[in-house]
XYZ file of C-alpha atoms in Angstrom:
606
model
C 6.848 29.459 52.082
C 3.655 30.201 54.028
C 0.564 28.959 52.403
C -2.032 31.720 50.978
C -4.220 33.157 53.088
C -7.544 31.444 51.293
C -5.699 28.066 51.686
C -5.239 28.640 55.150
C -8.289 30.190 56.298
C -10.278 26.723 54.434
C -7.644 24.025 54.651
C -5.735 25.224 57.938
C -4.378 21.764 58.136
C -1.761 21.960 55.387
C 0.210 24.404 57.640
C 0.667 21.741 60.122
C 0.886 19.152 58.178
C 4.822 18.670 57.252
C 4.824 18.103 61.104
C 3.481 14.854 61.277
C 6.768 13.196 61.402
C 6.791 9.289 62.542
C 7.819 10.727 66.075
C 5.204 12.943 65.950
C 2.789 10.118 64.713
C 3.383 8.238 67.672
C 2.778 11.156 70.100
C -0.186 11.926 68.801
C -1.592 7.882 68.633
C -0.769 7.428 72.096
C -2.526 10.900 73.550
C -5.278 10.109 71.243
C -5.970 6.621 72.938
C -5.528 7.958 76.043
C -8.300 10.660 75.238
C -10.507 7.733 73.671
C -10.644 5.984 77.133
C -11.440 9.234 78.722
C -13.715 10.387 77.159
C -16.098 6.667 76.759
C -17.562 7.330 80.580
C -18.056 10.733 79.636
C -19.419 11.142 76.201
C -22.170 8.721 78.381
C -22.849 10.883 81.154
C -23.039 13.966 78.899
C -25.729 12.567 76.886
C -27.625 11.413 79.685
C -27.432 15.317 81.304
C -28.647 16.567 77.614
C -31.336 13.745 77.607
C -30.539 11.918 74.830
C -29.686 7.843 75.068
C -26.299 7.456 75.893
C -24.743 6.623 71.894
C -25.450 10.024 71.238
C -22.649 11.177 73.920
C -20.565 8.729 71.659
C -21.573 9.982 68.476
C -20.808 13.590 69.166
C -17.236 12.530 70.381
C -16.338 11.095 66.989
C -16.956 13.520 63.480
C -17.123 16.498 65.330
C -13.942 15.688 66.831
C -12.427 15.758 63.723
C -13.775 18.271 61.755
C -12.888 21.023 64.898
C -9.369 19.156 64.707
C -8.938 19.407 61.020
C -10.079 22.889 60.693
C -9.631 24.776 64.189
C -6.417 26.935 65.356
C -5.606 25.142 68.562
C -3.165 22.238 68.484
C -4.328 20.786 71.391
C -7.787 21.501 71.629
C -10.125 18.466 71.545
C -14.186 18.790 70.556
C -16.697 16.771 72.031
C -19.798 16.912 74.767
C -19.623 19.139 77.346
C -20.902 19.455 80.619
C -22.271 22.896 79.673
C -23.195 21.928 76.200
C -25.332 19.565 77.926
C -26.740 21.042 79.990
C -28.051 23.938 77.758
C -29.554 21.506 75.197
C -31.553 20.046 78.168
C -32.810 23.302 79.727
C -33.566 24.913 75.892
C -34.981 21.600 74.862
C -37.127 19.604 77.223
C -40.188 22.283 77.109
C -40.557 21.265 73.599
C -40.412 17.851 73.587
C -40.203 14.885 76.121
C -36.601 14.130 76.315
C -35.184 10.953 74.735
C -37.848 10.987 72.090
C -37.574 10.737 68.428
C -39.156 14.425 68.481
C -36.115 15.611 70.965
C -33.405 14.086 69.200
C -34.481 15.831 65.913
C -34.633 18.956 67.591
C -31.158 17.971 69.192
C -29.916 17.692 65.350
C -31.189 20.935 64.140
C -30.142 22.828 66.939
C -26.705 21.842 66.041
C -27.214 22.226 62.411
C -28.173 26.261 63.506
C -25.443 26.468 65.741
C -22.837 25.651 63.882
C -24.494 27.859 61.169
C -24.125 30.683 63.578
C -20.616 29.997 64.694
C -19.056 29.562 61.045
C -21.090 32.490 60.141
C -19.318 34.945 63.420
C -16.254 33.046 62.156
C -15.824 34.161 58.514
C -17.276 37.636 59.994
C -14.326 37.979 61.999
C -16.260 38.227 65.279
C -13.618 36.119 67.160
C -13.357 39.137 70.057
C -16.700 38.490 70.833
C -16.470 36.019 73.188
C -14.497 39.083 75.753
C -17.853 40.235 76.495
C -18.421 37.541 78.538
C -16.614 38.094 82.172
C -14.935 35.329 84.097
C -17.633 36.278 86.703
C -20.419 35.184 84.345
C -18.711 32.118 83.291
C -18.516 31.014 86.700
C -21.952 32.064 87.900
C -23.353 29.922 84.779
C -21.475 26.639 85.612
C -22.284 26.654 89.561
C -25.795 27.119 87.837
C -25.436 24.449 85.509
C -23.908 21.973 88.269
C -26.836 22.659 90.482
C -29.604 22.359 87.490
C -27.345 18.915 86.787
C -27.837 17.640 90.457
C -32.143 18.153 90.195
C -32.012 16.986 87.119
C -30.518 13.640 88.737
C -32.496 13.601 91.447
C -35.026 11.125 90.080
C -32.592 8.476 89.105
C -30.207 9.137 92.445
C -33.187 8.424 94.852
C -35.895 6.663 92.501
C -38.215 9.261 92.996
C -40.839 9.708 90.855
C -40.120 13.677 89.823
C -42.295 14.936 87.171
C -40.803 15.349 83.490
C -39.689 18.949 82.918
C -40.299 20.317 86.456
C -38.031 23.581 87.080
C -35.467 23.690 89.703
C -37.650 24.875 92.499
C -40.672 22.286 91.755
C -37.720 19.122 91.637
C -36.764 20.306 95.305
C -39.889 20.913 96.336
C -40.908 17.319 95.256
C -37.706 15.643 96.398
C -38.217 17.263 99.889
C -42.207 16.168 99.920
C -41.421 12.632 98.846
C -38.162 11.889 100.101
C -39.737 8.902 102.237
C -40.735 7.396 98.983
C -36.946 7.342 98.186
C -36.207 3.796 97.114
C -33.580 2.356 99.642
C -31.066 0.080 97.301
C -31.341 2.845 94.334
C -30.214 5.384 96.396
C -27.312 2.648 98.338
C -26.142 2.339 94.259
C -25.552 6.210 93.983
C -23.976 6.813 97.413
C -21.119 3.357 96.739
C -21.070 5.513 93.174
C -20.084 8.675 94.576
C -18.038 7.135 97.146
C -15.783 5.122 94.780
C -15.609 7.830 92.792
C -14.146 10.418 94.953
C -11.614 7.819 96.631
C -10.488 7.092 92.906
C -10.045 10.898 92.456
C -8.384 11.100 95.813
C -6.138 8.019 95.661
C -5.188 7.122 91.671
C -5.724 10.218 90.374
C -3.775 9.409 87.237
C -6.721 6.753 85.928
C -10.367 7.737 84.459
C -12.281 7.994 87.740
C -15.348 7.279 85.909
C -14.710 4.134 85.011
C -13.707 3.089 89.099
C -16.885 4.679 89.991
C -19.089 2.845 86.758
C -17.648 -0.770 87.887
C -18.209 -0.300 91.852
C -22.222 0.142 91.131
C -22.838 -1.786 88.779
C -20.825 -4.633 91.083
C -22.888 -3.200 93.904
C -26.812 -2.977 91.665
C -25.307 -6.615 90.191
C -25.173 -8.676 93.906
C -28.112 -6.486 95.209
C -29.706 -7.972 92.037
C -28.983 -11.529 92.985
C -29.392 -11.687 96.759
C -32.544 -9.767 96.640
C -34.391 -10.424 92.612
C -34.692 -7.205 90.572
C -37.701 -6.811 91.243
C -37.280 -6.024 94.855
C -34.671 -3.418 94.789
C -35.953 -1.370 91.171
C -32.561 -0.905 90.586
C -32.509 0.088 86.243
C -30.024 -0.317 83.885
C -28.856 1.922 81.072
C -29.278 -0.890 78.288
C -26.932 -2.013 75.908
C -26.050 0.572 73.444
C -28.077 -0.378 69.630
C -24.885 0.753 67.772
C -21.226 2.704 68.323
C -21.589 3.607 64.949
C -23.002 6.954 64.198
C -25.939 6.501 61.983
C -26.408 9.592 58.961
C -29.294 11.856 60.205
C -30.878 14.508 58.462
C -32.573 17.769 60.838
C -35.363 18.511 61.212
C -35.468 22.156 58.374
C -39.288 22.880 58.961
C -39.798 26.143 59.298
C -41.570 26.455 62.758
C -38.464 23.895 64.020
C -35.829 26.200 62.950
C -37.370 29.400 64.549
C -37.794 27.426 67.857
C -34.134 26.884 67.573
C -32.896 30.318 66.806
C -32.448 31.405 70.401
C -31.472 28.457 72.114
C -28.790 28.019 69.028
C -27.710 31.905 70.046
C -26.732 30.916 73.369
C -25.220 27.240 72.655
C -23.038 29.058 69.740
C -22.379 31.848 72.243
C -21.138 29.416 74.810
C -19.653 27.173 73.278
C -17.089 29.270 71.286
C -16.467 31.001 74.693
C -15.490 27.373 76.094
C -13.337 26.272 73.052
C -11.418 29.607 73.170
C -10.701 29.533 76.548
C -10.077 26.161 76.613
C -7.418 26.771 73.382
C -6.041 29.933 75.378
C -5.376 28.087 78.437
C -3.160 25.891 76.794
C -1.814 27.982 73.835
C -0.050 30.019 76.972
C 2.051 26.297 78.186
C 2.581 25.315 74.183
C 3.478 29.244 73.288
C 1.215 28.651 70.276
C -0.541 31.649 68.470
C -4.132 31.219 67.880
C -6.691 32.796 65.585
C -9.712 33.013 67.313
C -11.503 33.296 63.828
C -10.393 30.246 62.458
C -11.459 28.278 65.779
C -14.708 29.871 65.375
C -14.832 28.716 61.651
C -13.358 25.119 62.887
C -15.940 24.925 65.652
C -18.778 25.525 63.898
C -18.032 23.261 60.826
C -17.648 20.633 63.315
C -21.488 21.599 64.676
C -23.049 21.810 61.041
C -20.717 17.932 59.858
C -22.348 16.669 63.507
C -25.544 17.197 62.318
C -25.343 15.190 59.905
C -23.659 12.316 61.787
C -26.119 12.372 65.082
C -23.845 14.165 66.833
C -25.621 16.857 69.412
C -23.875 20.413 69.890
C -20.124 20.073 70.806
C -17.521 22.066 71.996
C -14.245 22.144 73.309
C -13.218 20.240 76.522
C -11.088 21.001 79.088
C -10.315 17.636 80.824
C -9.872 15.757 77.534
C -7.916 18.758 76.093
C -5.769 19.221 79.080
C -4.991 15.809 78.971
C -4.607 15.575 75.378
C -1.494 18.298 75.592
C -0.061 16.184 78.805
C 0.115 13.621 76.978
C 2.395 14.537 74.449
C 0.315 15.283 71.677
C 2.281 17.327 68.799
C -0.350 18.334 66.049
C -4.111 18.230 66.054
C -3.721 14.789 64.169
C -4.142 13.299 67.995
C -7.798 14.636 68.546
C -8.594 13.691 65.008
C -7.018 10.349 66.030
C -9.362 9.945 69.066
C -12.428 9.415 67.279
C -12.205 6.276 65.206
C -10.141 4.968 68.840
C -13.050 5.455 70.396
C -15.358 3.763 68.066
C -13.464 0.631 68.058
C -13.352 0.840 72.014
C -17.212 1.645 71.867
C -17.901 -1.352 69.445
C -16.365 -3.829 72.340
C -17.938 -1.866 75.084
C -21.291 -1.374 73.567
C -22.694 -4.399 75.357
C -21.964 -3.713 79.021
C -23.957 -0.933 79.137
C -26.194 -3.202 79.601
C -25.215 -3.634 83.244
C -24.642 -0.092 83.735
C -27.274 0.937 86.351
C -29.182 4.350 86.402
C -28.405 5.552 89.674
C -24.907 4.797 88.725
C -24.798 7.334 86.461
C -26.244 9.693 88.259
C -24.056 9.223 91.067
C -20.742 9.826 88.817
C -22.842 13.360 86.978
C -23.330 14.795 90.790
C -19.547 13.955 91.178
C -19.428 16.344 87.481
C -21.389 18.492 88.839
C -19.718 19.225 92.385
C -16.356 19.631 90.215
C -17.953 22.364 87.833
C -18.123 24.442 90.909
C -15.207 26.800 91.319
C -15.254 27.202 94.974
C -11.808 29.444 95.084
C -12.531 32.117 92.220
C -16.254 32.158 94.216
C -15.024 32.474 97.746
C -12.352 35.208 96.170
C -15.335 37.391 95.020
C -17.563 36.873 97.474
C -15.264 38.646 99.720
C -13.438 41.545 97.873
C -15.606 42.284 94.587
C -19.010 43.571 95.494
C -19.943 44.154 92.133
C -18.665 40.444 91.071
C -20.833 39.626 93.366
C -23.869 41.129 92.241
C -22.623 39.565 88.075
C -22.299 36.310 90.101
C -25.490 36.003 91.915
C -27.366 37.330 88.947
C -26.085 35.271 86.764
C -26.412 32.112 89.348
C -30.085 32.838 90.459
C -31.174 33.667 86.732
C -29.966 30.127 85.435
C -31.109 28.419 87.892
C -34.601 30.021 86.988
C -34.193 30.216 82.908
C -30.849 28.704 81.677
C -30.375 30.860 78.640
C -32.036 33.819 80.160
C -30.504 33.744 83.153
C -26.612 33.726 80.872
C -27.896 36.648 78.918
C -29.078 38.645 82.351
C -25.655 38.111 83.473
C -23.440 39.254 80.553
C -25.791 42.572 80.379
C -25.128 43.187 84.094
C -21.515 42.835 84.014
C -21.190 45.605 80.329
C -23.862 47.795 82.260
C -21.226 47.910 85.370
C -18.361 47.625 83.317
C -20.024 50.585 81.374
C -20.625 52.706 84.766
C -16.836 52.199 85.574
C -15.791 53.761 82.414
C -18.302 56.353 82.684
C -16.075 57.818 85.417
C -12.894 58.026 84.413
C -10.271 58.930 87.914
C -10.461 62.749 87.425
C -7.401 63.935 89.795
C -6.034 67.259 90.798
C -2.220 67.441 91.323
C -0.570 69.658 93.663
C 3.305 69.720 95.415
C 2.780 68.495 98.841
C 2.830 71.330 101.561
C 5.850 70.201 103.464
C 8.033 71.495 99.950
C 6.765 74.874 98.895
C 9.002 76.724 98.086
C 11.227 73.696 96.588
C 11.984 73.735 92.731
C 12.431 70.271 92.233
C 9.363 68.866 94.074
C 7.171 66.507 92.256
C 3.443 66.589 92.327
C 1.021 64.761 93.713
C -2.859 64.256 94.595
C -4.174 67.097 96.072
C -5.239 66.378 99.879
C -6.782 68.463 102.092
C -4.148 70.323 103.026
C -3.261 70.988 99.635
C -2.102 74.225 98.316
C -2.167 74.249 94.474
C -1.939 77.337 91.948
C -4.512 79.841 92.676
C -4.791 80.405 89.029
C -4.704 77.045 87.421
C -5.948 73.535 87.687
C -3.938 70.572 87.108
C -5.817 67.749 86.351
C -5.050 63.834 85.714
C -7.505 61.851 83.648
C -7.408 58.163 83.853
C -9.387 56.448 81.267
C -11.230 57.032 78.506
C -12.972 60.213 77.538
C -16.002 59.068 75.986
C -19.980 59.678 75.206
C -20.552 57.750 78.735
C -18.257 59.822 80.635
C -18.450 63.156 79.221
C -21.048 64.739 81.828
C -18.605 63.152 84.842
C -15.651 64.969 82.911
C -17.596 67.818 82.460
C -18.378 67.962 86.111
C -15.161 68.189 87.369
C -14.177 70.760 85.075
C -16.625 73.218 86.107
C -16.188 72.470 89.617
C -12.819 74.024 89.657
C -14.037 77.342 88.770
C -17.212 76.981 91.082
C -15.157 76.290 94.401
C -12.273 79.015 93.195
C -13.634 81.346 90.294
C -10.192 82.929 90.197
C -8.620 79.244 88.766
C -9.302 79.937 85.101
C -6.850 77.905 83.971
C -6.677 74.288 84.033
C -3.687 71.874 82.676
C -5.362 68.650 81.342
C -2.618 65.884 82.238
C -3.665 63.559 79.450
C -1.114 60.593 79.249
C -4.086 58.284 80.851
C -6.521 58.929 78.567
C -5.991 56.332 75.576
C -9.126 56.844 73.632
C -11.671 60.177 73.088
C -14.794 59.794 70.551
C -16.563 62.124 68.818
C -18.794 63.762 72.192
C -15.026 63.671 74.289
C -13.796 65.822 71.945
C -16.626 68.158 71.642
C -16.389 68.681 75.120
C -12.616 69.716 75.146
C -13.262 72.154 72.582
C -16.172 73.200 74.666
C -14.059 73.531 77.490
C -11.265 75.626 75.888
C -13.696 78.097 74.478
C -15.582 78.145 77.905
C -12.432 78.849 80.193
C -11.099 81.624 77.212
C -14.462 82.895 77.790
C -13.470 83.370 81.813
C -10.333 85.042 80.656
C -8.495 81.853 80.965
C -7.713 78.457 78.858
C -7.504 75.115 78.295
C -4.148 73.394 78.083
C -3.453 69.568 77.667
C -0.380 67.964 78.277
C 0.667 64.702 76.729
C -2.021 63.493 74.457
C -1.709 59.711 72.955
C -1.034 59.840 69.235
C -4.820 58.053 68.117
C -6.536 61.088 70.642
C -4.390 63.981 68.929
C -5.477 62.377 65.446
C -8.946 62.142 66.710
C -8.757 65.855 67.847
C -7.557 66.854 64.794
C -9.942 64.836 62.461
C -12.935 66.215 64.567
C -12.071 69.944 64.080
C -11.680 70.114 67.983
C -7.837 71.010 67.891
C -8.895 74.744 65.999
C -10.887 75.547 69.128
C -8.389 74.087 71.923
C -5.349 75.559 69.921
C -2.605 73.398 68.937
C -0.338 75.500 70.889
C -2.038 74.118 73.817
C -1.505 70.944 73.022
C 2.019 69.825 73.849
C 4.019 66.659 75.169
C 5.406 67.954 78.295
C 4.023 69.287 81.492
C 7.454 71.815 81.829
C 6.776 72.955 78.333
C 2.929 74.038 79.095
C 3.894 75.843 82.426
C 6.218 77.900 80.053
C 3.575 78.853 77.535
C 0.446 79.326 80.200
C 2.901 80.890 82.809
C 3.644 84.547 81.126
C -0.439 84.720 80.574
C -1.530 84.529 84.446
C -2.832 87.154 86.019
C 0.446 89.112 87.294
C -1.121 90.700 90.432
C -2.563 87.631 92.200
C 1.364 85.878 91.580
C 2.977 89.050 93.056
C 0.917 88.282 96.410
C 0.987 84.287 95.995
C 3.426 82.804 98.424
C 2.999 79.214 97.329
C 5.333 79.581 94.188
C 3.698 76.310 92.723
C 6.078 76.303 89.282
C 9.752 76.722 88.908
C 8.642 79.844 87.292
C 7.370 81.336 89.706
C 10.352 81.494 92.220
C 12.128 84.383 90.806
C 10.049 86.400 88.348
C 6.712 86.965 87.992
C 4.172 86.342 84.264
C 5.243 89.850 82.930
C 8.766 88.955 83.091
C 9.970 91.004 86.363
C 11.623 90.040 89.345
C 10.515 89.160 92.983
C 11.370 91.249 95.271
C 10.915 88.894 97.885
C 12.155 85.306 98.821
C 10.476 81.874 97.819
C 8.541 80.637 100.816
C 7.085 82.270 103.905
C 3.370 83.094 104.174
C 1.352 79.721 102.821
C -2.162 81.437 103.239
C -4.128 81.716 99.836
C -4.476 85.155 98.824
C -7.288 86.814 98.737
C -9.222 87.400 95.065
């Protein structure tokens, strides 16, 4: 017996529960240590990109892993820092306080305190379709962004320049370029063997944590550069060993003038990250044939933000790798990201101390390897060449982060619904004709009307594809009156209507316009094959009275046969083209042809 709804919508885990057999138990242990020691290099990294000390990367692996477990839809999914995550809470951030700083990391705290706010709150709304607004295109366009704003904001430690805190994209290049004589020779040798061992380990033993490979190779490298040379000589810093695995309670920072600094900044991190967690859960839910509920994950996501809070964690969200990994390793129930967390602390408790050896440039080596892999070259390369207006999203959304993170996001998700928007304001409007080569055939089919075509003197057939809305009436209403403008003697027009799957309040106003408009020319309106919801819609709206419900019937044969007897009988005694099956043997008022189907394909005069 399923569980009530209120049960599962606030204690989701009881329906997976009875699944935790001792089989299952063991799955799930094993993928969660596995995620532990994948995610220790990068819970580091992603703190140091959001530019907090590297615990905090730690600390936001660890409660909010298991709150978004416990109370998420996704089986798989696990919660943690994110590259993205990161690197918003960095951009949003480090204007209003100098990163690292008691000041920051408060701010850090209540910006996931709001966020999470915001997330349970579009949760328990039932908002969980609002993360389709945002295109693929943007998505991409705001992680090549992010990778590049990751790379300046590494420059400093890569090269052991001197950049100035909180300089913009443009001013860290510009420096970097000025002063790149000032680069400090063995800081920068660190980085590069970094990088290096890093990409070989990707290359060659692709089935082990590349960070970790690329971690021991500099600090081995920064450790006998150290002790041939004196630290003093090569500047070469460390990270510093870790002050505690253990996440400390915390309490944000609920001043007034801190939480309206937040409000934006929390907009977009709640806006981003439930677009990462759901695609994330998607991604996977397709291999696992799980169903999700896009709510709930909203609901467990942001519970998981608001418990972090508390537990000096910074804004989480789902991620990929550790996720992706997390379902290859055999994980059966969410127990195994819940199980990652106190994993990791006891691995972070032993490792705590060698961060101490752990040099700068090291890190910032491995977060330009992050940051070259955040790039999605293909899907880039794909629009670049055949999606012009994917390319404009793409290089809006690109240039705009790159100037003002969460601006730059927003600018790109309006560009993409204002062209989406223009696409649907122009619904394919077709005329159908037979082709020339079979007048005079009864069983021809019809098709678009070339230039060569030949269609019914008297009436219009039209195919609408899309939606007849307030956006696209004056483009519908366009090519309606251009039929009677190029040929006033086409009064008629047959509305082929099995494409259009949704008319508003303004479509229908025009159809009934239209109808009382062509009966005004002596003609009429006719549609052919309306969708159940439009017919309602027609109906509800009063617009069926003035189109006629006789005129609104399933089947194209069945509208010939009703608008056929009502054309005007002298222009189809001279018509040759004999369009209809109708009109091959008698003509509207019911008499016969005196003459043969075919012959003479020139259209009568009016």
């Amino acid at each position: 017996m399923s569980p009530p709804a209120f049960v599962r919508r606030w204690l989701p885990f009881v329906v997976w529960a009875p699944l935790v057999t001792r089989d299952a138990l063991r799955a799930d242990a094993m993928a969660a240590l596995t995620g532990a020691l994948i995610v220790l290099p990068q819970a580091v990294a992603f703190a140091t990109i959001a530019g907090l000390p590297p615990q905090y990367g730690l600390y936001a692996a660890m409660v909010p892993a298991i709150v978004a477990a416990l109370w998420g839809s996704s089986w798989h999914l696990v919660s943690g820092p994110t590259t993205a995550i990161s690197v918003l809470v960095f951009a949003t951030l480090s204007p209003l306080a100098v990163p690292g700083s008691e000041r920051y990391v408060a701010m850090v705290l209540t910006l996931s305190l709001v966020a999470g706010a915001m997330q349970l709150a579009m949760g328990l709304a039932r908002l969980g379709a609002v993360v389709n607004f945002i295109s693929h295109t943007v998505i991409i366009g705001f992680t090549a962004g992010a990778a590049f704003l990751i790379v300046a904001s590494q420059v400093r430690n890569f090269f052991g320049l001197a950049v100035p805190r909180g300089a913009s994209f443009h001013e860290t290049l510009l420096y970097a370029g000025e002063h790149l004589g000032e680069a400090h020779l063995w800081v920068t040798l660190v980085g590069v063997v970094t990088v290096a061992a890093g990409l070989l380990a990707k290359r060659f033993l692709p089935r082990w944590p590349y960070m970790i490979f690329a971690m021991i190779a500099g600090s081995l490298v920064a450790a006998l550069l150290n002790l041939v040379l004196g630290a003093g000589a090569t500047g070469i810093e460390t990270v510093g060993a870790l002050p505690s695995a253990v996440p400390s309670l915390s309490v944000p920072d609920l001043s007034f003038s801190t939480l309206q600094a937040m409000v934006f900044p929390a907009a977009v991190v709640a806006l981003i990250g439930l677009t990462e967690a759901v695609a994330i859960a998607r991604s996977i839910a397709m291999r696992s044939r799980q169903r999700l509920d896009n709510d709930q994950e909203f609901i467990g996501q942001g519970l998981s933000n608001i418990a972090g809070s508390f537990f000096s964690a910074y804004p989480s969200s789902g991620s990929f790798n550790r996720s992706g990994i997390n379902y290859a390793s055999g994980a059966r129930t969410p127990l195994a990201a819940a199980l990652s967390a106190p994993i990791l602390l006891a691995i972070a408790v032993l490792a705590a101390p060698l961060a101490a050896y752990l040099p700068v440039a090291a890190m910032a080596g491995i977060l330009f390897i992050v940051a070259w892999g955040l790039i999605d070259w293909h899907h880039i390369g794909d629009i670049v060449r055949r999606h012009p207006r994917e390319r404009l999203v793409l290089l809006v959304t690109w240039v705009g982060v790159l100037v003002d993170l969460e601006k730059g996001l927003f600018a790109g998700i309006v560009v993409s619904l204002l062209l989406y928007l223009y696409r649907t304001s122009q619904p394919a409007v077709e005329e159908r004709a037979p082709p020339p080569a079979e007048l005079g055939n009864p069983r021809r089919k019809m098709v678009a009307a070339g230039p060569d075509a030949l269609p019914c003197p008297q009436m219009a057939m039209l195919r609408v594809r899309g939606s007849v809305y307030f956006g696209a009436v004056e483009h519908v209403r366009d090519q309606f009156r251009r039929v009677d403008a190029v040929d006033p003697q086409r009064k008629w027009i047959m509305l082929l209507a099995q494409g259009v799957n949704f008319v508003d309040l303004a479509g229908a106003e025009l159809l009934a316009e239209e109808a009382q408009r062509r009966r005004a020319l002596g003609g009429g309106l006719v549609i052919v094959g309306v969708q159940p919801a439009v017919e309602h819609l027609l109906g509800r709206s009063g617009a069926m009275r003035e189109i006629g419900p006789a005129r609104v019937v399933a089947h194209k044969g069945e509208a010939i046969r009703r608008v056929y007897p009502q054309l005007d009988n002298e222009v189809c005694r001279t018509c040759t083209r004999r369009v209809f099956e109708e009109c091959q043997t008698r003509l509207p008022d019911g008499s016969a042809r005196d003459d043969a189907p075919g012959g003479d394909t020139r259209r009568p005069a009016p």
